[in-house]
XYZ file of N, CA and C in Angstrom:
768
model
N 2.532 104.135 -101.209
C 2.738 103.288 -102.167
C 4.262 102.667 -101.687
N 4.377 101.287 -101.635
C 5.553 100.754 -101.502
C 6.364 100.355 -102.526
N 7.542 100.437 -102.845
C 8.445 100.032 -103.730
C 9.261 98.827 -103.569
N 9.118 97.785 -104.209
C 9.938 96.563 -103.583
C 10.791 95.985 -104.806
N 12.067 95.795 -104.115
C 13.435 95.406 -105.052
C 13.685 94.124 -104.537
N 13.790 92.906 -105.360
C 14.407 91.834 -105.056
C 15.498 91.402 -106.121
N 16.759 91.836 -105.647
C 17.778 91.708 -106.320
C 18.351 90.257 -106.426
N 18.384 89.574 -107.419
C 18.808 87.988 -107.598
C 20.050 88.252 -108.612
N 20.723 87.085 -108.716
C 21.824 86.846 -109.443
C 21.707 87.087 -111.006
N 20.435 86.727 -111.494
C 20.101 87.036 -112.977
C 19.304 87.982 -113.185
N 18.398 88.259 -112.241
C 17.429 89.377 -112.681
C 17.087 90.161 -111.313
N 16.867 91.561 -111.515
C 16.127 92.249 -110.387
C 14.904 92.365 -110.693
N 13.919 91.900 -109.667
C 12.627 91.840 -109.752
C 11.950 93.203 -109.143
N 11.247 93.938 -109.739
C 10.618 95.133 -109.117
C 9.262 95.338 -109.247
N 8.555 95.635 -108.122
C 7.136 95.897 -108.264
C 6.650 96.711 -107.041
N 5.436 97.107 -107.232
C 5.010 97.920 -106.040
C 3.713 97.611 -105.516
N 3.315 98.019 -104.484
C 2.203 97.508 -103.562
C 1.526 98.649 -103.117
N 0.149 98.901 -103.647
C -0.649 100.031 -103.236
C -1.960 99.892 -102.960
N -2.576 100.255 -101.691
C -4.027 100.063 -101.528
C -4.348 98.337 -101.598
N -3.597 97.474 -101.204
C -3.724 96.237 -101.092
C -3.748 95.417 -102.508
N -3.153 96.269 -103.316
C -2.832 95.400 -104.732
C -1.289 95.478 -105.069
N -1.012 94.447 -105.827
C 0.287 94.297 -106.275
C 0.280 94.769 -107.672
N 1.403 95.411 -108.222
C 1.551 95.598 -109.573
C 2.094 94.446 -110.356
N 2.063 94.371 -111.685
C 2.876 93.619 -112.269
C 4.370 93.356 -112.124
N 4.907 92.460 -112.166
C 6.109 92.193 -111.986
C 7.130 92.625 -113.107
N 8.000 93.379 -112.813
C 9.010 93.799 -113.954
C 10.319 93.128 -113.498
N 10.937 92.636 -114.670
C 12.377 92.127 -114.405
C 13.459 92.844 -115.180
N 14.391 93.241 -114.330
C 15.638 94.131 -115.045
C 16.947 93.119 -114.849
N 17.618 92.869 -115.795
C 18.898 92.195 -115.877
C 19.710 92.607 -114.676
N 20.145 91.806 -114.043
C 21.347 92.266 -112.948
C 22.547 92.352 -113.602
N 23.175 93.561 -113.453
C 24.464 93.840 -113.937
C 25.397 94.470 -113.128
N 26.397 93.568 -112.593
C 27.133 93.911 -111.556
C 28.148 95.023 -111.785
N 28.500 95.125 -112.992
C 29.625 96.055 -113.290
C 28.832 97.472 -113.650
N 27.542 97.571 -113.566
C 27.130 98.884 -114.142
C 26.931 99.971 -112.999
N 27.427 101.029 -113.094
C 27.355 102.165 -111.691
C 25.883 102.504 -111.527
N 25.857 103.360 -110.428
C 24.846 103.696 -109.847
C 23.889 104.426 -110.894
N 24.288 105.346 -111.663
C 23.821 106.128 -112.658
C 22.869 105.144 -113.608
N 23.454 104.151 -113.919
C 22.630 103.100 -114.773
C 21.394 102.671 -113.960
N 21.411 102.481 -112.816
C 20.193 101.976 -112.139
C 19.490 103.160 -111.849
N 19.894 104.413 -111.659
C 18.983 105.328 -111.453
C 18.282 105.799 -112.554
N 18.831 105.550 -113.901
C 18.203 105.855 -115.255
C 17.251 104.686 -115.316
N 17.441 103.375 -115.015
C 16.658 102.252 -115.148
C 15.422 102.541 -114.503
N 15.531 102.923 -113.247
C 14.392 103.078 -112.196
C 13.515 104.339 -112.542
N 14.272 105.264 -112.985
C 13.515 106.318 -113.521
C 12.550 106.119 -114.802
N 13.106 105.365 -115.659
C 12.520 104.826 -116.779
C 11.241 104.101 -116.458
N 11.489 103.047 -115.407
C 10.541 102.218 -115.229
C 9.185 102.935 -114.759
N 9.472 103.726 -113.731
C 8.491 104.518 -113.022
C 7.675 105.484 -114.035
N 8.427 106.099 -114.994
C 7.863 107.113 -115.960
C 6.995 106.206 -116.741
N 7.527 105.049 -117.317
C 6.782 104.267 -118.179
C 5.457 103.851 -117.489
N 5.320 103.618 -116.300
C 4.214 103.146 -115.629
C 3.325 104.078 -115.059
N 3.848 105.289 -115.396
C 2.924 106.459 -114.980
C 2.775 106.431 -113.433
N 4.219 106.327 -112.809
C 3.907 106.380 -111.247
C 4.494 107.566 -110.836
N 3.515 108.330 -109.731
C 3.832 109.645 -109.212
C 4.664 109.247 -108.079
N 6.071 109.654 -108.237
C 7.217 109.317 -107.270
C 6.923 109.947 -105.951
N 6.163 111.174 -105.903
C 5.822 111.833 -104.822
C 4.649 110.760 -103.882
N 4.154 109.795 -104.447
C 3.475 108.932 -103.713
C 3.965 107.476 -103.273
N 5.191 107.540 -103.390
C 6.163 106.332 -102.817
C 6.651 106.870 -101.427
N 6.247 106.200 -100.328
C 6.529 106.485 -99.274
C 7.381 105.405 -98.568
N 7.689 104.319 -99.161
C 8.459 103.417 -98.757
C 9.286 102.524 -99.838
N 10.636 102.222 -99.558
C 11.251 101.264 -100.484
C 12.103 100.120 -99.769
N 11.827 99.094 -100.128
C 12.668 97.950 -99.496
C 13.208 97.089 -100.332
N 14.463 96.860 -100.075
C 15.496 95.968 -100.795
C 15.846 94.467 -100.088
N 15.654 93.728 -100.931
C 16.106 92.345 -100.601
C 17.385 91.866 -101.716
N 18.470 91.535 -101.331
C 19.341 91.339 -102.326
C 20.451 90.189 -101.896
N 20.786 89.340 -103.012
C 21.866 88.315 -102.821
C 22.837 88.610 -103.783
N 23.147 89.823 -103.963
C 24.202 90.463 -104.915
C 24.746 91.674 -104.121
N 25.572 91.563 -103.325
C 26.068 92.644 -102.324
C 26.677 93.894 -103.357
N 27.413 93.404 -104.395
C 28.066 94.602 -105.141
C 26.933 95.475 -105.762
N 25.638 94.911 -106.119
C 24.645 95.882 -106.534
C 23.723 96.522 -105.728
N 23.790 96.006 -104.606
C 22.842 96.502 -103.347
C 23.059 98.030 -103.277
N 24.265 98.376 -103.076
C 24.930 99.940 -102.825
C 24.309 100.729 -103.926
N 24.483 100.232 -105.186
C 24.354 100.976 -106.371
C 22.842 101.288 -106.427
N 21.704 100.302 -105.985
C 20.395 100.388 -106.007
C 20.044 101.289 -104.896
N 20.771 101.376 -103.738
C 20.338 102.085 -102.500
C 20.615 103.352 -102.792
N 21.783 103.722 -103.419
C 22.066 105.203 -103.703
C 21.254 105.648 -105.027
N 21.044 104.779 -105.777
C 20.041 105.358 -106.871
C 18.676 105.644 -106.413
N 18.288 105.085 -105.592
C 16.911 105.297 -104.858
C 16.946 106.592 -104.246
N 18.109 106.599 -103.219
C 18.312 107.904 -102.441
C 18.464 109.336 -103.193
N 19.037 108.845 -104.423
C 19.170 110.264 -105.193
C 17.961 110.620 -106.118
N 17.334 109.578 -106.654
C 15.944 109.759 -107.525
C 14.928 110.079 -106.761
N 14.597 109.405 -105.520
C 13.550 109.444 -104.771
C 13.536 110.336 -103.564
N 14.710 110.467 -103.000
C 14.885 111.057 -101.728
C 14.910 110.251 -100.366
N 14.734 109.011 -100.849
C 14.260 107.954 -99.811
C 15.472 107.050 -99.308
N 15.720 106.775 -98.024
C 16.449 105.699 -97.680
C 15.762 104.384 -97.549
N 16.202 103.504 -98.444
C 15.587 102.116 -98.574
C 15.742 101.200 -97.251
N 14.996 100.490 -96.892
C 15.099 99.238 -95.938
C 15.773 98.303 -96.677
N 16.875 97.745 -96.040
C 17.776 96.809 -96.610
C 17.546 95.586 -95.688
N 16.987 94.235 -96.097
C 16.776 93.368 -95.466
C 18.076 92.579 -95.033
N 18.438 92.441 -93.701
C 19.830 91.877 -93.234
C 19.652 91.033 -92.030
N 20.831 90.335 -91.837
C 20.850 89.512 -90.648
C 20.535 89.939 -89.257
N 20.745 91.165 -89.135
C 20.303 91.844 -87.836
C 18.651 91.581 -87.647
N 18.090 92.024 -88.671
C 16.708 91.818 -88.740
C 16.246 90.544 -88.560
N 16.938 89.448 -89.350
C 16.429 88.139 -89.248
C 16.687 87.687 -87.880
N 17.792 87.939 -87.144
C 17.942 87.544 -85.817
C 16.973 87.896 -84.919
N 16.099 89.030 -85.318
C 15.056 89.525 -84.210
C 13.738 89.139 -84.533
N 13.470 88.329 -85.488
C 12.117 87.881 -86.002
C 11.444 87.096 -84.896
N 10.162 86.914 -85.030
C 9.451 86.123 -84.204
C 9.260 84.614 -84.746
N 10.470 84.344 -85.703
C 10.520 83.208 -86.304
C 11.852 82.613 -86.310
N 12.259 81.532 -86.180
C 13.644 81.020 -86.142
C 14.344 81.029 -87.490
N 15.351 81.614 -87.378
C 16.291 81.426 -88.841
C 17.600 81.398 -88.406
N 18.035 80.162 -88.923
C 19.354 79.504 -88.642
C 20.362 80.425 -89.575
N 21.594 80.825 -88.727
C 22.653 81.699 -89.423
C 21.922 82.726 -90.130
N 21.503 83.532 -89.281
C 20.770 84.806 -89.919
C 21.863 85.774 -90.850
N 23.015 85.951 -90.469
C 23.813 86.678 -91.213
C 24.505 85.970 -92.511
N 23.947 84.650 -92.644
C 24.696 83.751 -93.674
C 23.497 83.554 -94.817
N 22.122 83.299 -94.452
C 21.135 82.915 -95.160
C 20.524 83.899 -96.347
N 20.369 83.674 -97.231
C 19.876 84.528 -98.284
C 18.565 85.208 -97.975
N 18.411 86.475 -98.185
C 17.287 87.102 -97.687
C 15.897 86.656 -98.322
N 16.128 86.292 -99.664
C 15.262 85.804 -100.472
C 14.561 84.385 -99.809
N 15.358 83.603 -99.256
C 14.925 82.540 -98.468
C 14.049 82.810 -97.215
N 14.530 83.594 -96.750
C 13.855 84.038 -95.572
C 12.505 84.713 -95.729
N 12.688 85.486 -96.825
C 11.259 86.170 -97.286
C 10.141 85.062 -97.664
N 10.696 83.912 -98.455
C 9.958 83.094 -98.741
C 9.138 82.344 -97.518
N 10.087 81.939 -96.473
C 9.568 81.318 -95.379
C 8.560 82.139 -94.786
N 8.876 83.515 -94.510
C 8.148 84.415 -93.673
C 6.775 84.596 -94.287
N 6.734 84.590 -95.752
C 5.385 84.892 -96.380
C 4.488 83.584 -96.233
N 5.235 82.487 -96.572
C 4.371 81.288 -96.720
C 3.793 81.005 -95.349
N 4.575 81.124 -94.113
C 4.101 80.772 -92.885
C 3.169 81.721 -92.342
N 3.397 83.051 -92.650
C 2.544 84.002 -92.014
C 1.373 84.282 -92.913
N 1.231 84.223 -94.016
C -0.019 84.397 -94.947
C -0.955 83.224 -95.009
N -0.083 82.004 -95.140
C -0.961 80.706 -95.145
C -1.080 79.936 -93.989
N -0.283 80.162 -92.893
C -0.428 79.684 -91.617
C -0.371 78.318 -91.596
N 0.678 77.806 -92.118
C 0.863 76.285 -92.245
C 2.517 76.002 -92.270
N 2.788 74.573 -92.255
C 4.074 74.196 -92.580
C 4.289 74.010 -93.972
N 5.482 74.483 -94.348
C 5.747 74.449 -95.957
C 7.146 73.838 -96.404
N 7.213 73.363 -97.706
C 8.439 73.189 -98.360
C 8.093 74.186 -99.525
N 9.000 75.216 -99.482
C 8.991 76.240 -100.494
C 10.126 75.913 -101.531
N 9.447 75.986 -102.707
C 10.392 75.636 -104.016
C 10.558 76.667 -104.746
N 11.784 77.485 -105.057
C 11.712 78.694 -105.573
C 12.582 78.523 -106.758
N 11.995 78.600 -107.960
C 12.944 78.325 -109.290
C 13.598 79.870 -109.781
N 14.807 79.802 -109.331
C 15.540 80.996 -109.748
C 17.014 80.657 -110.364
N 17.755 81.418 -110.397
C 19.203 81.217 -110.644
C 19.790 79.982 -110.080
N 19.184 79.751 -108.688
C 19.431 78.519 -107.824
C 18.054 78.048 -107.766
N 17.924 76.664 -107.646
C 16.754 76.015 -107.334
C 16.765 75.700 -105.629
N 15.921 76.359 -104.952
C 16.054 76.373 -103.256
C 14.568 75.610 -102.818
N 14.739 74.600 -101.979
C 13.771 74.237 -101.292
C 14.033 74.652 -99.711
N 12.989 75.536 -99.235
C 13.076 76.172 -98.002
C 12.169 75.177 -96.947
N 12.598 74.549 -95.911
C 11.527 73.851 -95.002
C 11.381 74.734 -93.917
N 9.968 75.199 -93.950
C 9.492 76.244 -92.811
C 8.417 75.678 -92.030
N 8.460 75.820 -90.737
C 7.361 75.435 -89.997
C 6.899 76.561 -89.298
N 5.506 76.689 -89.308
C 4.711 77.696 -88.738
C 5.089 78.068 -87.307
N 5.559 76.933 -86.494
C 5.705 77.333 -85.083
C 7.312 77.356 -84.909
N 8.100 76.607 -85.618
C 9.391 76.490 -85.358
C 10.326 77.461 -86.313
N 9.877 77.752 -87.314
C 10.607 78.808 -88.204
C 11.313 78.008 -89.235
N 12.357 78.447 -89.703
C 13.184 77.714 -90.861
C 13.935 76.568 -90.344
N 13.572 75.313 -90.872
C 14.298 73.948 -90.355
C 15.559 73.916 -91.084
N 15.586 74.225 -92.416
C 16.780 73.949 -93.269
C 16.539 74.330 -94.670
N 17.562 74.032 -95.619
C 17.343 74.391 -96.964
C 18.190 73.531 -97.734
N 17.653 73.339 -99.030
C 18.393 72.382 -99.806
C 18.460 73.416 -101.112
N 19.709 73.470 -101.629
C 19.955 74.327 -102.989
C 20.739 73.486 -104.023
N 20.340 73.602 -105.244
C 21.117 73.003 -106.545
C 20.987 74.061 -107.577
N 21.613 73.979 -108.546
C 21.847 74.833 -109.644
C 20.385 75.090 -110.342
N 19.893 76.347 -110.575
C 18.740 76.345 -111.397
C 18.649 75.844 -112.985
N 17.516 75.819 -113.521
C 17.495 75.251 -114.736
C 18.192 76.169 -115.733
N 18.269 77.156 -115.889
C 18.771 78.027 -116.895
C 20.350 78.099 -116.535
N 20.822 78.083 -115.384
C 22.111 77.912 -114.776
C 22.662 76.623 -115.206
N 21.957 75.594 -115.257
C 22.479 74.357 -115.705
C 22.586 74.262 -117.146
N 21.718 74.700 -117.998
C 21.718 74.742 -119.434
C 23.043 75.854 -119.911
N 23.202 76.868 -119.197
C 24.217 77.816 -119.448
C 25.760 76.922 -119.005
N 25.712 76.302 -118.146
C 26.939 75.590 -117.549
C 27.231 74.485 -118.626
N 26.479 73.792 -119.115
C 26.632 72.677 -120.257
C 27.183 73.525 -121.293
N 26.556 74.550 -121.566
C 27.152 75.407 -123.275
C 28.564 75.667 -123.083
N 28.568 76.451 -121.673
C 29.969 77.046 -121.543
C 31.238 76.040 -121.217
N 30.573 74.869 -120.711
C 31.640 73.785 -120.374
C 32.121 72.909 -121.571
N 31.161 73.150 -122.744
C 31.601 72.212 -123.867
C 31.832 72.860 -125.102
N 32.356 72.522 -126.100
C 32.759 73.086 -127.229
C 31.620 73.178 -128.327
N 30.904 72.143 -128.264
C 30.002 71.835 -129.480
C 28.601 71.943 -129.138
N 28.205 72.059 -127.741
C 26.835 72.046 -127.503
C 26.497 73.640 -127.163
N 25.310 73.767 -127.800
C 24.713 75.098 -127.918
C 24.146 75.544 -126.539
N 23.764 76.811 -126.242
C 22.777 77.048 -125.127
C 21.373 77.024 -125.866
N 20.305 76.535 -125.030
C 19.099 76.113 -125.790
C 17.953 76.830 -125.037
N 16.823 77.143 -125.715
C 15.796 77.603 -125.134
C 15.137 76.932 -123.984
N 14.494 77.428 -122.914
C 13.798 76.491 -121.946
C 12.485 76.048 -122.332
N 12.519 75.005 -123.162
C 11.186 74.501 -123.567
C 11.268 72.896 -123.698
N 10.111 72.442 -122.847
C 10.046 71.113 -122.988
C 9.550 70.388 -124.090
N 10.396 69.517 -124.818
C 10.095 68.742 -125.869
C 9.079 67.674 -125.712
N 8.225 67.368 -126.907
C 7.345 66.348 -126.759
C 7.976 64.962 -126.244
N 9.062 64.616 -126.760
C 9.741 63.432 -126.366
C 10.949 63.354 -125.670
N 11.334 62.197 -124.842
C 12.526 62.242 -123.953
C 13.767 61.963 -124.874
N 13.442 61.200 -125.953
C 14.672 60.793 -126.804
C 14.795 61.851 -127.911
N 15.930 62.506 -127.846
C 16.166 63.682 -128.801
C 16.456 63.263 -130.269
N 16.265 64.106 -131.314
C 16.202 63.837 -132.598
C 17.263 64.861 -133.313
N 17.870 65.773 -132.560
C 18.891 66.567 -132.936
C 19.460 67.116 -131.584
N 20.489 67.912 -131.723
C 21.341 68.339 -130.517
C 20.464 69.283 -129.532
N 19.767 70.032 -129.946
C 18.929 70.834 -129.242
C 17.918 70.178 -128.456
N 17.223 69.359 -129.397
C 16.110 68.410 -128.797
C 16.651 67.608 -127.620
N 17.868 67.093 -127.850
C 18.578 66.233 -126.895
C 18.735 66.816 -125.719
N 19.353 68.166 -125.755
C 19.816 68.855 -124.467
C 18.461 69.274 -123.893
N 17.561 69.809 -124.307
C 16.353 70.114 -123.885
C 15.709 68.836 -123.260
N 15.494 67.826 -123.650
C 14.949 66.602 -123.217
C 15.844 66.126 -121.811
N 16.954 66.123 -121.983
C 17.891 65.511 -120.898
C 17.895 66.689 -119.846
N 18.080 67.968 -119.845
C 18.066 68.623 -118.923
C 16.758 69.077 -118.209
N 15.601 69.203 -119.105
C 14.199 69.599 -118.669
C 13.547 68.493 -117.894
N 13.805 67.176 -118.640
C 12.923 66.275 -117.969
C 13.786 65.606 -116.841
N 15.067 65.827 -116.832
C 15.984 65.443 -115.815
C 15.678 66.377 -114.519
N 15.482 67.771 -114.882
C 15.141 68.573 -113.855
C 13.691 68.467 -113.046
N 12.788 67.826 -113.975
C 11.541 67.662 -113.389
C 11.782 66.584 -112.340
N 12.528 65.370 -112.762
C 12.834 64.343 -111.945
C 13.486 64.705 -110.673
N 14.544 65.704 -110.682
C 15.369 66.236 -109.753
C 14.212 66.717 -108.564
N 13.291 67.573 -109.283
C 12.275 68.278 -108.329
C 11.651 67.177 -107.548
N 10.939 66.339 -108.305
C 10.244 65.200 -107.604
C 11.121 64.472 -106.683
N 12.155 63.972 -106.893
C 12.938 63.227 -106.111
C 13.154 63.830 -104.667
N 13.670 65.150 -105.059
C 14.103 65.927 -103.796
C 12.849 66.144 -102.704
N 11.605 66.593 -103.530
C 10.597 66.480 -102.554
C 10.289 65.297 -101.816
N 10.391 64.157 -102.471
C 10.136 62.841 -101.843
C 11.089 62.668 -100.604
N 12.277 63.000 -100.923
C 13.268 62.803 -99.642
C 12.986 63.731 -98.497
N 12.783 65.122 -99.014
C 12.404 66.075 -98.020
C 11.343 65.628 -97.002
N 10.268 65.167 -97.715
C 8.978 64.588 -97.046
C 9.449 63.699 -95.992
N 10.281 62.714 -96.678
C 10.456 61.358 -95.657
C 11.345 61.909 -94.364
N 12.014 62.985 -94.589
C 12.974 63.482 -93.496
C 12.176 64.232 -92.521
N 11.057 64.999 -92.981
C 10.421 65.928 -91.797
C 9.461 65.091 -91.232
N 9.136 64.010 -91.753
C 8.225 63.044 -90.991
C 6.801 63.489 -90.581
N 6.187 64.732 -91.297
C 5.088 64.935 -90.834
C 4.540 65.808 -92.351
N 3.222 65.798 -92.626
C 2.851 66.518 -93.745
C 3.134 68.084 -93.854
N 3.843 68.261 -94.758
C 4.185 69.604 -95.145
C 3.599 70.034 -96.639
N 2.961 71.001 -96.619
C 2.375 71.364 -97.849
C 3.499 72.046 -98.713
N 3.377 72.027 -99.899
C 4.403 72.356 -100.872
C 3.734 73.539 -101.718
N 4.564 74.736 -101.638
C 4.402 75.929 -102.264
C 5.545 76.245 -103.252
N 5.161 76.721 -104.570
C 6.049 77.034 -105.439
C 6.331 78.596 -106.071
N 7.300 79.144 -106.272
C 7.276 80.376 -106.690
C 8.541 80.550 -107.486
N 8.753 81.643 -108.275
C 9.796 81.806 -109.218
C 9.279 81.988 -110.438
N 10.215 82.123 -111.538
C 9.704 82.591 -112.850
C 9.673 81.761 -113.995
N 9.955 80.435 -113.772
C 9.937 79.418 -114.891
C 8.561 78.945 -114.858
N 7.694 79.464 -115.632
C 6.157 78.718 -116.200
C 6.308 77.511 -116.693
N 7.434 77.449 -117.601
C 7.341 76.113 -118.492
C 7.515 75.067 -117.787
N 8.502 75.210 -116.645
C 8.645 73.986 -115.833
C 7.690 73.688 -114.821
N 7.043 74.959 -114.379
C 5.972 74.853 -113.142
C 4.633 73.872 -113.924
N 4.462 74.177 -115.199
C 3.225 73.551 -115.717
C 3.301 72.003 -115.695
N 4.492 71.596 -115.988
C 4.828 69.939 -115.911
C 4.634 69.537 -114.561
N 5.088 70.448 -113.272
C 5.283 69.910 -111.977
C 3.964 70.369 -111.158
N 2.958 70.718 -111.881
C 1.798 71.745 -111.298
C 1.190 70.371 -110.169
N 1.240 69.112 -110.546
C 0.537 68.276 -109.451
C 1.371 68.212 -108.246
N 2.623 68.578 -108.228
C 3.352 68.365 -107.006
C 3.085 69.537 -105.936
N 2.445 70.621 -106.348
C 2.375 71.879 -105.623
C 1.284 71.801 -105.084
N 0.786 72.246 -103.829
C -0.506 72.700 -103.443
C -0.733 74.170 -103.605
N 0.174 74.933 -103.640
C 0.026 76.363 -103.976
C 0.973 76.964 -104.817
N 0.768 77.589 -105.908
C 1.663 78.274 -106.757
C 1.572 79.973 -106.530
N 2.568 80.581 -105.906
C 2.304 81.887 -105.653
C 3.638 82.617 -106.243
N 3.531 83.427 -107.337
C 4.550 84.112 -108.037
C 5.004 85.238 -107.270
N 3.985 85.983 -106.257
C 4.540 87.187 -105.513
C 5.027 86.695 -104.117
N 5.106 85.352 -103.941
C 5.392 84.819 -102.508
C 6.832 85.522 -101.990
N 8.013 85.777 -102.723
C 9.087 86.593 -102.194
C 8.857 87.897 -101.894
N 8.083 88.506 -102.885
C 7.871 89.925 -102.682
C 7.031 90.098 -101.497
N 5.997 89.213 -101.414
C 5.226 89.410 -100.167
C 5.908 89.421 -98.890
N 6.800 88.421 -98.967
C 7.869 88.230 -97.660
C 8.611 89.560 -97.635
N 9.246 90.086 -98.623
C 9.985 91.290 -98.456
C 9.124 92.415 -97.816
N 7.906 92.561 -98.303
C 7.284 93.522 -97.536
C 6.844 93.329 -96.083
N 6.443 91.960 -95.690
C 6.193 91.688 -94.420
C 7.311 91.821 -93.599
N 8.540 91.587 -94.063
C 9.804 91.712 -93.177
C 10.117 93.159 -93.082
N 9.536 94.012 -93.930
C 9.925 95.516 -93.900
C 9.158 95.970 -92.706
N 7.894 95.473 -92.576
C 6.884 95.944 -91.596
C 7.413 95.392 -90.066
N 8.089 94.144 -90.147
C 8.641 93.789 -88.949
C 9.876 94.734 -88.517
N 10.659 95.134 -89.439
C 11.766 95.899 -89.349
C 11.280 97.329 -88.683
N 10.069 97.571 -89.208
C 9.657 99.010 -88.842
C 9.178 99.205 -87.317
N 9.018 97.789 -86.886
C 8.416 97.883 -85.451
C 9.634 97.519 -84.533
N 10.701 97.639 -84.849
C 11.851 97.051 -83.908
C 12.477 98.707 -83.534
């Protein structure tokens, strides 16, 4: 069994892969200030709650964009499972059979997305990842990663609006029936969410015009509410795309 960690700015996504099957995704809030013991207890609780036999875990892989949490998770895994996790890094990215620009700078989640999309589906893709940041990774099956576009994620935008103003509240991620708001919460939801839908559509139009060839669009991430509205824009929706890429990259690392 392979245990996979995707450490993001808002959440740590945890799942495992066994005998060709992925387990359900579990999300743990990313807490930068918490010590190693906190994560050791959290991992122990998750595995026990899901009746996972720790003796059956033979590999652990970590992808992280939060460096201060990476060591805590790594040490917690070593202490609890007695395993040294594989950490995806620039050294690995620079040795892949896929072109990765600035391998020591690019986020490991973006590389994982590109690697999974091009290797599993064997085509050229614009990968839209709905996370703390909204990212568009342009990946060619033959040429690797061509570039990336990044903008604040939906929840990040809502939180920024609330924190940056005195009277505007933080609101749930819910698309209202109308774009003209009838109260403050409705007005914020309408402006941010419908504006976000327009943002995604416009960036896809501009990216497609720049690449000048047909690229399929694949979406991943956890925002189902917004994904439903944008469904016609995507050829594929793969919630496990990043996790698949992390696993595939760990296999590449094992062969080095």
